[in-house]
Coordinates of C-alpha atoms in Angstrom, one line a residue:
X1 CA -62.8 -1.8 -46.3
X2 CA -61.9 -2.6 -50.0
X3 CA -60.2 -5.6 -50.9
X4 CA -57.4 -3.2 -52.5
X5 CA -56.8 -1.8 -48.3
X6 CA -57.4 -5.3 -46.6
X7 CA -55.0 -6.6 -49.0
X8 CA -51.8 -4.4 -48.2
X9 CA -48.9 -5.2 -46.0
X10 CA -49.2 -4.2 -42.1
X11 CA -47.7 -0.4 -41.2
X12 CA -49.0 1.2 -45.0
X13 CA -51.3 3.3 -44.1
X14 CA -51.6 4.9 -47.9
X15 CA -54.1 1.9 -49.7
X16 CA -52.8 2.7 -53.6
X17 CA -55.2 1.8 -56.7
X18 CA -54.2 0.1 -59.3
X19 CA -52.9 3.2 -61.1
X20 CA -51.3 4.9 -58.0
X21 CA -49.5 1.7 -57.4
X22 CA -48.3 2.1 -61.1
X23 CA -47.0 5.1 -60.7
X24 CA -45.8 4.8 -57.3
X25 CA -43.5 1.8 -58.6
X26 CA -42.3 4.3 -61.6
X27 CA -41.4 7.0 -58.9
X28 CA -39.1 4.4 -57.4
X29 CA -37.6 2.8 -60.3
X30 CA -36.5 6.0 -61.4
X31 CA -34.5 6.9 -58.4
X32 CA -33.2 4.0 -58.1
X33 CA -32.1 4.2 -61.9
X34 CA -30.8 7.5 -61.0
X35 CA -28.9 6.3 -58.1
X36 CA -26.9 3.0 -59.6
X37 CA -26.0 4.9 -63.3
X38 CA -24.4 7.9 -61.2
X39 CA -21.9 5.2 -59.9
X40 CA -20.5 5.3 -64.3
X41 CA -22.2 8.3 -66.1
X42 CA -18.9 10.2 -65.7
X43 CA -16.5 7.4 -66.5
X44 CA -16.3 8.6 -70.0
X45 CA -16.1 12.1 -69.3
X46 CA -13.0 11.6 -66.7
X47 CA -10.5 12.8 -69.6
X48 CA -12.9 16.0 -69.8
X49 CA -13.3 16.6 -66.5
X50 CA -8.9 16.3 -65.9
X51 CA -8.2 18.6 -68.3
X52 CA -10.8 21.2 -66.9
X53 CA -10.0 21.0 -63.7
X54 CA -6.3 19.7 -63.7
X55 CA -6.7 16.5 -62.1
X56 CA -3.4 14.5 -61.1
X57 CA -3.6 11.0 -62.1
X58 CA -4.0 10.1 -58.4
X59 CA -6.9 12.2 -57.5
X60 CA -8.8 11.9 -60.8
X61 CA -10.3 8.2 -59.6
X62 CA -11.9 10.2 -56.3
X63 CA -14.8 11.6 -58.6
X64 CA -15.7 7.9 -58.9
X65 CA -14.6 6.8 -55.3
X66 CA -16.1 9.5 -53.3
X67 CA -19.5 8.8 -54.6
X68 CA -18.8 4.7 -54.0
X69 CA -17.6 5.4 -51.0
X70 CA -20.3 6.9 -49.4
X71 CA -22.9 5.2 -51.0
X72 CA -21.3 1.6 -50.0
X73 CA -19.8 2.8 -47.0
X74 CA -23.4 4.2 -45.3
X75 CA -26.1 1.6 -46.8
X76 CA -26.5 -0.5 -43.5
X77 CA -27.1 2.4 -41.7
X78 CA -29.7 3.9 -44.6
X79 CA -31.9 0.7 -44.3
X80 CA -32.2 1.1 -40.5
X81 CA -33.0 4.7 -40.3
X82 CA -35.8 4.1 -43.2
X83 CA -37.2 0.9 -40.5
X84 CA -36.9 3.9 -37.4
X85 CA -37.7 7.1 -39.2
X86 CA -40.3 5.8 -42.2
X87 CA -39.5 4.2 -45.8
X88 CA -41.6 7.1 -47.5
X89 CA -39.6 9.8 -45.2
X90 CA -36.0 8.8 -45.7
X91 CA -36.6 7.9 -49.2
X92 CA -37.4 11.7 -49.3
X93 CA -34.9 12.7 -47.3
X94 CA -32.0 10.7 -49.1
X95 CA -33.7 11.7 -52.6
X96 CA -33.7 15.2 -51.7
X97 CA -29.6 15.0 -50.7
X98 CA -29.1 13.8 -53.8
X99 CA -31.1 16.5 -56.1
X100 CA -29.1 19.3 -54.4
X101 CA -25.5 17.6 -54.5
X102 CA -26.4 16.7 -58.2
X103 CA -27.3 20.4 -59.3
X104 CA -23.8 21.5 -56.8
X105 CA -21.6 19.1 -58.7
X106 CA -22.9 20.2 -62.4
X107 CA -21.9 24.1 -61.2
X108 CA -18.6 22.4 -59.4
X109 CA -15.9 25.1 -60.1
X110 CA -12.6 23.2 -58.6
X111 CA -11.8 19.7 -58.2
X112 CA -12.3 20.2 -54.3
X113 CA -16.2 20.7 -55.0
X114 CA -17.1 18.2 -57.4
X115 CA -15.5 15.2 -55.1
X116 CA -17.4 17.0 -52.3
X117 CA -20.5 16.8 -54.1
X118 CA -19.8 13.7 -55.1
X119 CA -19.6 12.6 -51.8
X120 CA -22.6 14.1 -50.6
X121 CA -24.8 12.5 -53.8
X122 CA -23.5 9.1 -52.5
X123 CA -24.6 10.0 -48.5
X124 CA -28.2 11.1 -50.2
X125 CA -28.2 7.5 -52.4
X126 CA -27.3 5.7 -49.2
X127 CA -30.4 6.7 -47.6
X128 CA -32.9 6.3 -50.7
X129 CA -31.7 3.1 -51.7
X130 CA -32.9 0.9 -49.1
X131 CA -36.0 3.1 -48.6
X132 CA -36.7 2.6 -52.5
X133 CA -36.3 -1.2 -52.2
X134 CA -38.2 -1.8 -49.0
X135 CA -41.3 0.5 -49.9
X136 CA -41.2 -1.8 -53.2
X137 CA -41.5 -5.4 -51.2
X138 CA -43.6 -3.7 -48.2
X139 CA -46.1 -2.5 -51.1
X140 CA -46.2 -5.6 -52.7
X141 CA -46.6 -8.9 -51.1
X142 CA -44.4 -12.1 -51.8
X143 CA -45.3 -14.2 -54.9
X144 CA -45.9 -13.4 -58.7
X145 CA -46.8 -9.6 -57.8
X146 CA -43.3 -8.7 -56.0
X147 CA -41.6 -11.0 -58.6
X148 CA -42.9 -8.9 -61.4
X149 CA -41.6 -5.8 -59.3
X150 CA -38.5 -7.3 -58.0
X151 CA -37.9 -8.3 -61.8
X152 CA -38.0 -4.5 -63.1
X153 CA -36.2 -3.3 -59.8
X154 CA -33.5 -6.0 -60.5
X155 CA -33.4 -5.1 -64.3
X156 CA -32.6 -1.4 -63.5
X157 CA -29.9 -1.9 -60.4
X158 CA -28.1 -4.1 -63.0
X159 CA -28.4 -2.0 -66.3
X160 CA -28.0 1.1 -64.4
X161 CA -24.6 0.9 -64.4
X162 CA -24.4 0.3 -68.6
X163 CA -27.2 3.0 -68.9
X164 CA -24.6 5.3 -67.0
X165 CA -21.9 5.0 -69.7
X166 CA -24.0 5.3 -72.5
X167 CA -25.9 8.6 -71.3
X168 CA -22.6 9.6 -70.2
X169 CA -21.5 9.3 -73.4
X170 CA -24.3 11.4 -75.2
X171 CA -23.9 14.1 -72.3
X172 CA -20.4 14.8 -72.7
X173 CA -20.5 14.7 -76.2
X174 CA -23.6 16.2 -77.2
X175 CA -23.8 19.3 -74.4
X176 CA -21.4 18.8 -71.8
X177 CA -19.8 16.7 -68.7
X178 CA -21.8 19.0 -66.3
X179 CA -25.2 17.6 -67.5
X180 CA -24.3 13.9 -66.4
X181 CA -25.3 15.4 -63.0
X182 CA -27.5 18.1 -63.9
X183 CA -29.8 15.9 -65.5
X184 CA -30.9 14.4 -62.2
X185 CA -32.1 17.2 -61.0
X186 CA -35.5 17.8 -63.0
X187 CA -35.7 14.2 -62.6
X188 CA -35.7 13.8 -58.9
X189 CA -37.6 17.0 -58.3
X190 CA -40.6 15.4 -60.3
X191 CA -39.8 11.7 -58.3
X192 CA -40.0 13.9 -55.1
X193 CA -43.3 15.8 -56.1
X194 CA -44.6 12.4 -57.1
X195 CA -43.4 10.2 -54.4
X196 CA -44.4 12.5 -51.7
X197 CA -48.1 12.1 -52.7
X198 CA -48.5 8.5 -54.1
X199 CA -45.9 6.3 -52.5
X200 CA -46.9 4.3 -49.4
X201 CA -46.4 5.8 -45.9
X202 CA -45.4 3.3 -43.2
X203 CA -45.3 3.8 -39.4
X204 CA -42.5 5.7 -37.4
X205 CA -40.9 2.9 -34.6
X206 CA -40.8 4.7 -31.1
X207 CA -37.7 3.3 -30.5
X208 CA -34.2 4.0 -29.2
X209 CA -31.3 4.5 -32.2
X210 CA -28.5 2.1 -31.8
X211 CA -25.6 4.7 -31.4
X212 CA -22.7 2.6 -30.9
X213 CA -24.0 0.3 -33.9
X214 CA -24.3 3.4 -36.1
X215 CA -21.0 4.4 -35.5
X216 CA -19.1 1.0 -35.6
X217 CA -20.8 0.3 -39.2
X218 CA -20.3 3.6 -40.9
X219 CA -16.3 3.6 -39.7
X220 CA -16.3 -0.5 -40.3
X221 CA -18.2 -0.1 -43.8
X222 CA -16.7 3.5 -44.9
X223 CA -12.9 2.2 -44.4
X224 CA -13.3 -1.4 -45.7
X225 CA -15.0 0.4 -49.0
X226 CA -11.9 2.9 -49.2
X227 CA -9.2 0.4 -48.8
X228 CA -10.8 -1.9 -51.8
X229 CA -10.2 1.4 -53.6
X230 CA -7.2 2.2 -53.2
X231 CA -5.8 -1.4 -53.8
X232 CA -5.8 -0.5 -57.6
X233 CA -4.4 2.8 -57.1
X234 CA -1.4 2.6 -53.9
X235 CA -1.3 -1.3 -54.0
X236 CA -0.7 -2.9 -50.2
X237 CA 0.4 0.4 -49.3
X238 CA 0.3 1.6 -45.3
X239 CA -3.1 3.6 -45.8
X240 CA -4.6 0.4 -47.5
X241 CA -3.5 -2.2 -44.6
X242 CA -4.4 0.4 -42.0
X243 CA -7.7 1.0 -43.6
X244 CA -8.9 -2.9 -44.1
X245 CA -7.4 -3.5 -40.5
X246 CA -9.5 -0.5 -39.3
X247 CA -12.6 -2.0 -41.3
X248 CA -12.4 -5.6 -40.2
X249 CA -11.9 -4.4 -36.5
X250 CA -14.8 -1.9 -36.6
X251 CA -16.7 -4.5 -38.1
X252 CA -16.0 -7.0 -35.3
X253 CA -17.1 -5.0 -32.9
X254 CA -20.3 -3.8 -35.0
X255 CA -21.7 -7.7 -34.4
X256 CA -20.7 -7.9 -31.1
X257 CA -23.0 -4.8 -30.6
X258 CA -25.6 -5.7 -32.5
X259 CA -25.4 -9.1 -30.7
X260 CA -26.3 -7.1 -27.2
X261 CA -28.2 -4.6 -28.6
X262 CA -32.0 -4.3 -27.4
X263 CA -32.9 -2.7 -31.2
X264 CA -30.1 -3.4 -32.9
X265 CA -29.0 -1.2 -35.8
X266 CA -28.8 -5.1 -38.2
X267 CA -30.7 -7.8 -37.8
X268 CA -28.5 -10.4 -37.2
X269 CA -31.2 -13.2 -37.7
X270 CA -30.9 -12.3 -40.9
X271 CA -27.8 -13.8 -41.2
X272 CA -28.9 -17.2 -39.7
X273 CA -30.4 -18.6 -42.9
X274 CA -28.0 -20.9 -44.9
X275 CA -30.0 -19.8 -48.1
X276 CA -30.0 -15.8 -47.7
X277 CA -26.1 -16.2 -46.8
X278 CA -25.1 -18.1 -49.9
X279 CA -27.5 -16.2 -52.2
X280 CA -25.3 -12.6 -50.8
X281 CA -22.1 -14.0 -51.4
X282 CA -22.6 -15.3 -54.9
X283 CA -24.3 -12.0 -55.6
X284 CA -21.6 -10.0 -54.6
X285 CA -19.4 -12.6 -56.5
X286 CA -21.5 -11.8 -59.9
X287 CA -21.8 -8.2 -59.1
X288 CA -17.8 -8.2 -59.1
X289 CA -17.3 -9.4 -62.1
X290 CA -19.5 -7.4 -63.7
X291 CA -18.2 -4.3 -62.8
X292 CA -14.7 -5.1 -63.6
X293 CA -16.2 -6.1 -67.0
X294 CA -17.5 -2.3 -67.4
X295 CA -14.3 -0.7 -66.2
X296 CA -11.9 -3.0 -68.5
X297 CA -14.4 -2.7 -71.6
X298 CA -14.4 1.0 -71.3
X299 CA -10.8 1.3 -71.5
X300 CA -10.9 -1.2 -74.3
X301 CA -13.0 1.1 -76.1
X302 CA -11.0 4.0 -75.4
X303 CA -7.3 3.1 -75.1
X304 CA -7.1 0.0 -77.4
X305 CA -9.9 1.1 -80.1
X306 CA -9.4 4.8 -80.1
X307 CA -13.6 5.6 -79.9
X308 CA -14.8 8.6 -78.3
X309 CA -17.0 8.9 -75.4
X310 CA -20.3 9.0 -77.5
X311 CA -19.1 5.6 -79.3
X312 CA -17.9 3.8 -76.6
X313 CA -20.8 4.7 -74.4
X314 CA -23.3 3.8 -77.1
X315 CA -21.4 0.1 -77.6
X316 CA -22.6 -1.1 -73.9
X317 CA -26.3 -1.3 -75.9
X318 CA -26.3 -4.5 -76.6
X319 CA -25.6 -5.4 -72.6
X320 CA -28.5 -2.9 -71.6
X321 CA -30.8 -4.3 -74.2
X322 CA -29.8 -7.9 -73.2
X323 CA -30.8 -7.1 -69.2
X324 CA -33.9 -5.5 -69.8
X325 CA -35.2 -8.0 -72.2
X326 CA -34.4 -11.0 -69.9
X327 CA -35.7 -9.0 -67.2
X328 CA -39.4 -8.8 -68.4
X329 CA -39.4 -12.9 -69.0
X330 CA -37.2 -13.7 -65.6
X331 CA -40.6 -13.6 -63.6
X332 CA -42.5 -16.0 -65.9
X333 CA -39.5 -18.2 -65.8
X334 CA -38.9 -18.2 -62.3
X335 CA -43.2 -19.2 -61.5
X336 CA -42.1 -22.2 -64.0
X337 CA -38.9 -23.7 -63.0
X338 CA -38.1 -21.9 -59.6
X339 CA -35.3 -19.3 -58.6
X340 CA -32.1 -21.8 -58.4
X341 CA -32.7 -23.1 -61.9
X342 CA -33.0 -19.4 -63.6
X343 CA -30.2 -18.2 -61.5
X344 CA -27.7 -20.9 -62.3
X345 CA -28.8 -20.5 -66.0
X346 CA -28.1 -16.7 -66.3
X347 CA -24.5 -17.7 -64.4
X348 CA -23.8 -20.2 -67.2
X349 CA -24.1 -17.6 -69.4
X350 CA -22.3 -14.8 -67.6
X351 CA -19.4 -17.7 -67.2
X352 CA -19.3 -18.0 -71.0
X353 CA -19.7 -14.2 -71.9
X354 CA -16.2 -13.7 -69.5
X355 CA -14.7 -16.5 -71.1
X356 CA -14.7 -14.7 -74.7
X357 CA -13.7 -11.6 -72.6
X358 CA -10.9 -13.4 -71.4
X359 CA -9.7 -13.8 -74.9
X360 CA -10.6 -10.3 -76.4
X361 CA -7.8 -9.0 -78.9
X362 CA -6.5 -5.3 -80.5
X363 CA -7.5 -6.5 -84.2
X364 CA -10.3 -9.1 -83.5
X365 CA -13.9 -8.6 -84.9
X366 CA -16.0 -6.0 -82.6
X367 CA -19.5 -7.8 -83.1
X368 CA -18.1 -11.4 -82.4
X369 CA -15.5 -10.4 -79.3
X370 CA -17.0 -7.6 -77.8
X371 CA -20.4 -6.8 -78.5
X372 CA -21.4 -10.4 -78.9
X373 CA -20.2 -11.5 -74.8
X374 CA -21.6 -7.5 -73.4
X375 CA -24.9 -8.9 -74.6
X376 CA -24.0 -12.1 -73.0
X377 CA -23.1 -10.5 -70.2
X378 CA -26.6 -8.5 -70.2
X379 CA -28.7 -11.7 -70.6
X380 CA -27.0 -13.2 -67.6
X381 CA -27.3 -10.8 -65.6
X382 CA -30.8 -10.2 -66.3
X383 CA -31.5 -14.1 -65.5
X384 CA -29.4 -14.0 -62.5
X385 CA -30.3 -10.6 -60.2
X386 CA -33.7 -11.4 -59.9
X387 CA -33.8 -14.7 -58.5
X388 CA -30.8 -13.4 -56.1
X389 CA -32.9 -11.1 -55.0
X390 CA -36.0 -13.3 -54.3
X391 CA -33.6 -15.5 -52.0
X392 CA -32.3 -13.0 -50.7
X393 CA -35.4 -10.9 -49.1
X394 CA -37.8 -14.2 -49.2
X395 CA -39.2 -14.6 -45.8
X396 CA -38.0 -11.3 -44.0
X397 CA -40.2 -9.9 -41.5
X398 CA -41.9 -6.3 -42.2
X399 CA -39.9 -5.0 -39.2
X400 CA -36.5 -5.8 -41.4
X401 CA -37.4 -4.7 -44.3
X402 CA -34.7 -1.9 -44.3
X403 CA -32.0 -4.0 -42.8
X404 CA -32.4 -6.7 -45.7
X405 CA -32.7 -4.2 -48.2
X406 CA -29.6 -1.9 -47.1
X407 CA -27.7 -5.5 -46.5
X408 CA -28.4 -6.7 -49.9
X409 CA -27.4 -3.5 -51.6
X410 CA -24.6 -3.2 -49.7
X411 CA -23.3 -6.7 -50.9
X412 CA -24.2 -4.8 -54.1
X413 CA -22.4 -1.7 -54.2
X414 CA -19.8 -2.1 -51.2
X415 CA -19.0 -6.0 -51.7
X416 CA -19.5 -6.7 -55.4
X417 CA -18.4 -3.3 -57.0
X418 CA -15.9 -2.2 -54.4
X419 CA -14.2 -5.4 -53.5
X420 CA -14.5 -7.1 -56.6
X421 CA -13.7 -4.2 -59.0
X422 CA -10.5 -4.2 -56.6
X423 CA -9.7 -7.6 -56.9
X424 CA -9.7 -7.6 -60.9
X425 CA -8.1 -4.3 -61.3
X426 CA -4.8 -6.0 -59.0
X427 CA -5.3 -9.4 -61.0
X428 CA -4.8 -7.2 -64.4
X429 CA -1.6 -5.4 -63.3
X430 CA -2.7 -2.1 -64.5
X431 CA -3.4 1.1 -62.3
X432 CA -7.3 2.0 -61.7
X433 CA -6.1 5.8 -62.9
X434 CA -3.1 4.9 -65.3
X435 CA -5.5 2.9 -68.1
X436 CA -4.4 6.1 -70.6
X437 CA -0.7 5.7 -70.0
X438 CA -0.3 1.7 -70.2
X439 CA 0.7 0.9 -73.1
X440 CA -1.9 -1.2 -75.5
X441 CA -0.5 -4.8 -75.3
X442 CA -0.4 -4.3 -71.5
X443 CA -3.9 -3.7 -71.6
X444 CA -4.7 -6.7 -73.5
X445 CA -2.6 -9.0 -71.4
X446 CA -4.3 -7.3 -68.1
X447 CA -7.9 -7.6 -69.4
X448 CA -6.9 -11.4 -70.4
X449 CA -6.1 -11.6 -66.1
X450 CA -8.8 -10.0 -65.3
X451 CA -11.6 -11.8 -67.1
X452 CA -9.8 -15.2 -66.4
X453 CA -10.4 -13.6 -62.4
X454 CA -13.9 -13.1 -63.6
X455 CA -14.2 -16.3 -64.4
X456 CA -12.9 -17.4 -61.5
X457 CA -15.9 -15.5 -59.8
X458 CA -18.5 -16.6 -61.2
X459 CA -17.8 -20.1 -61.2
X460 CA -17.4 -20.3 -57.4
X461 CA -20.8 -18.6 -57.5
X462 CA -22.5 -21.4 -59.9
X463 CA -20.6 -24.0 -56.9
X464 CA -22.4 -22.0 -54.0
X465 CA -25.6 -22.1 -55.6
X466 CA -25.7 -25.6 -56.6
X467 CA -24.4 -26.7 -52.9
X468 CA -27.4 -24.4 -51.7
X469 CA -29.8 -26.0 -53.9
X470 CA -28.9 -29.9 -52.8
X471 CA -29.2 -28.4 -49.1
X472 CA -32.1 -27.4 -49.8
X473 CA -33.7 -30.5 -51.1
X474 CA -32.0 -32.9 -48.9
X475 CA -34.2 -30.5 -46.4
X476 CA -36.7 -30.6 -48.0
X477 CA -36.6 -34.3 -48.1
X478 CA -36.1 -35.3 -44.9
X479 CA -38.9 -32.9 -43.9
X480 CA -41.1 -35.2 -46.0
X481 CA -39.7 -38.3 -44.9
X482 CA -41.0 -37.1 -41.2
X483 CA -44.2 -36.3 -42.1
X484 CA -44.8 -39.8 -43.5
X485 CA -43.7 -41.3 -40.4
X486 CA -45.7 -39.4 -38.6

């Protein structure tokens, strides 16, 4: 047996050579990019979509929310399905659902048709995304090789939203908003064909499926995400309060069920590690601020500055370049300085960027006042996301790879994106669908409040991470002292 074969993690039955492994990683990254950018790719096309289908302001947001709700609400279930059914199989099923629904969304003839297709897209994404990350971690043992792969994955995950805005602007202005969805079809089909032959296979487990846990997880996560996305639109209305209450009750029931289940949907033991929990919390806070920045900067460029979809999308290029440039050197920085130092440095850059944007003005210099802090957001995200991913996934048993991947991406999609965006929009005082009707001075004032709140988010994330670092060093010193005494 070759060295390449024996070096593979347990459960992987297809031993890829270096070229095969590189192509397989490219498939995973391409699929992840499609899944992430679809959360924002139609943002800049919303005015066109509203005019074509006659959306009301109250229903237009569901072109975005339907995807977010299904994606974020089903991630825990998707992660566990990968553990039980096999990661490649789950990845292929999810990606197939995503591609088919993308084609249907691009062909939509009514508002209801489009929203339904977007929801089904989210279901496919919730199955494929955790499986993609699990395939990556199972194919790369912990160490520099995994860090490099995770660096690319983190860059795609954090930069996908901004790429979606750029690509959405190009496609909407140059062709049609429909291509924002239809572009997934040829790329997705290629990923399915290549992935079915080159992605490593993992064994299917013969164990009972936790149906009560699955039901409570889906109800709980979906209700929580729905409540979060309704806060900006409806405030603390009856529907919002009931949705959040149902979500909290269902997730509490889920925790009780999982503690007693013989084969739980989610491995609660993953949350016994304080370093992992603090990394998850900091991750949610940072992503929340980042997604809020995307939302408000699009409104600023289109409403306050009067740019079209193409130009406003192109303005996010510095952010995207910053993410991918830093992601290439982040693994080496982590090897030299450790994930804590690199992560804290990245968050400090994010903090400075949010501070600059909290002072944005209508007639200020675009390069200094907008593009520079946007590039800093990209640099900070590129330096922050990989260390957090490493801390969250470090030490995860092979049988829990899917649960850990679902947990990480739930923190990013449901926790950070939905909760963070809802809080920032609420702090701004403007509605999620009524920015076009909001007077420009009110929009600028709202942005000051929103980015000021993002500063608080990142400040708390820095404090939590510094606290985790101090705790880790104290534990290490105690362990060293015990060894000396022995």
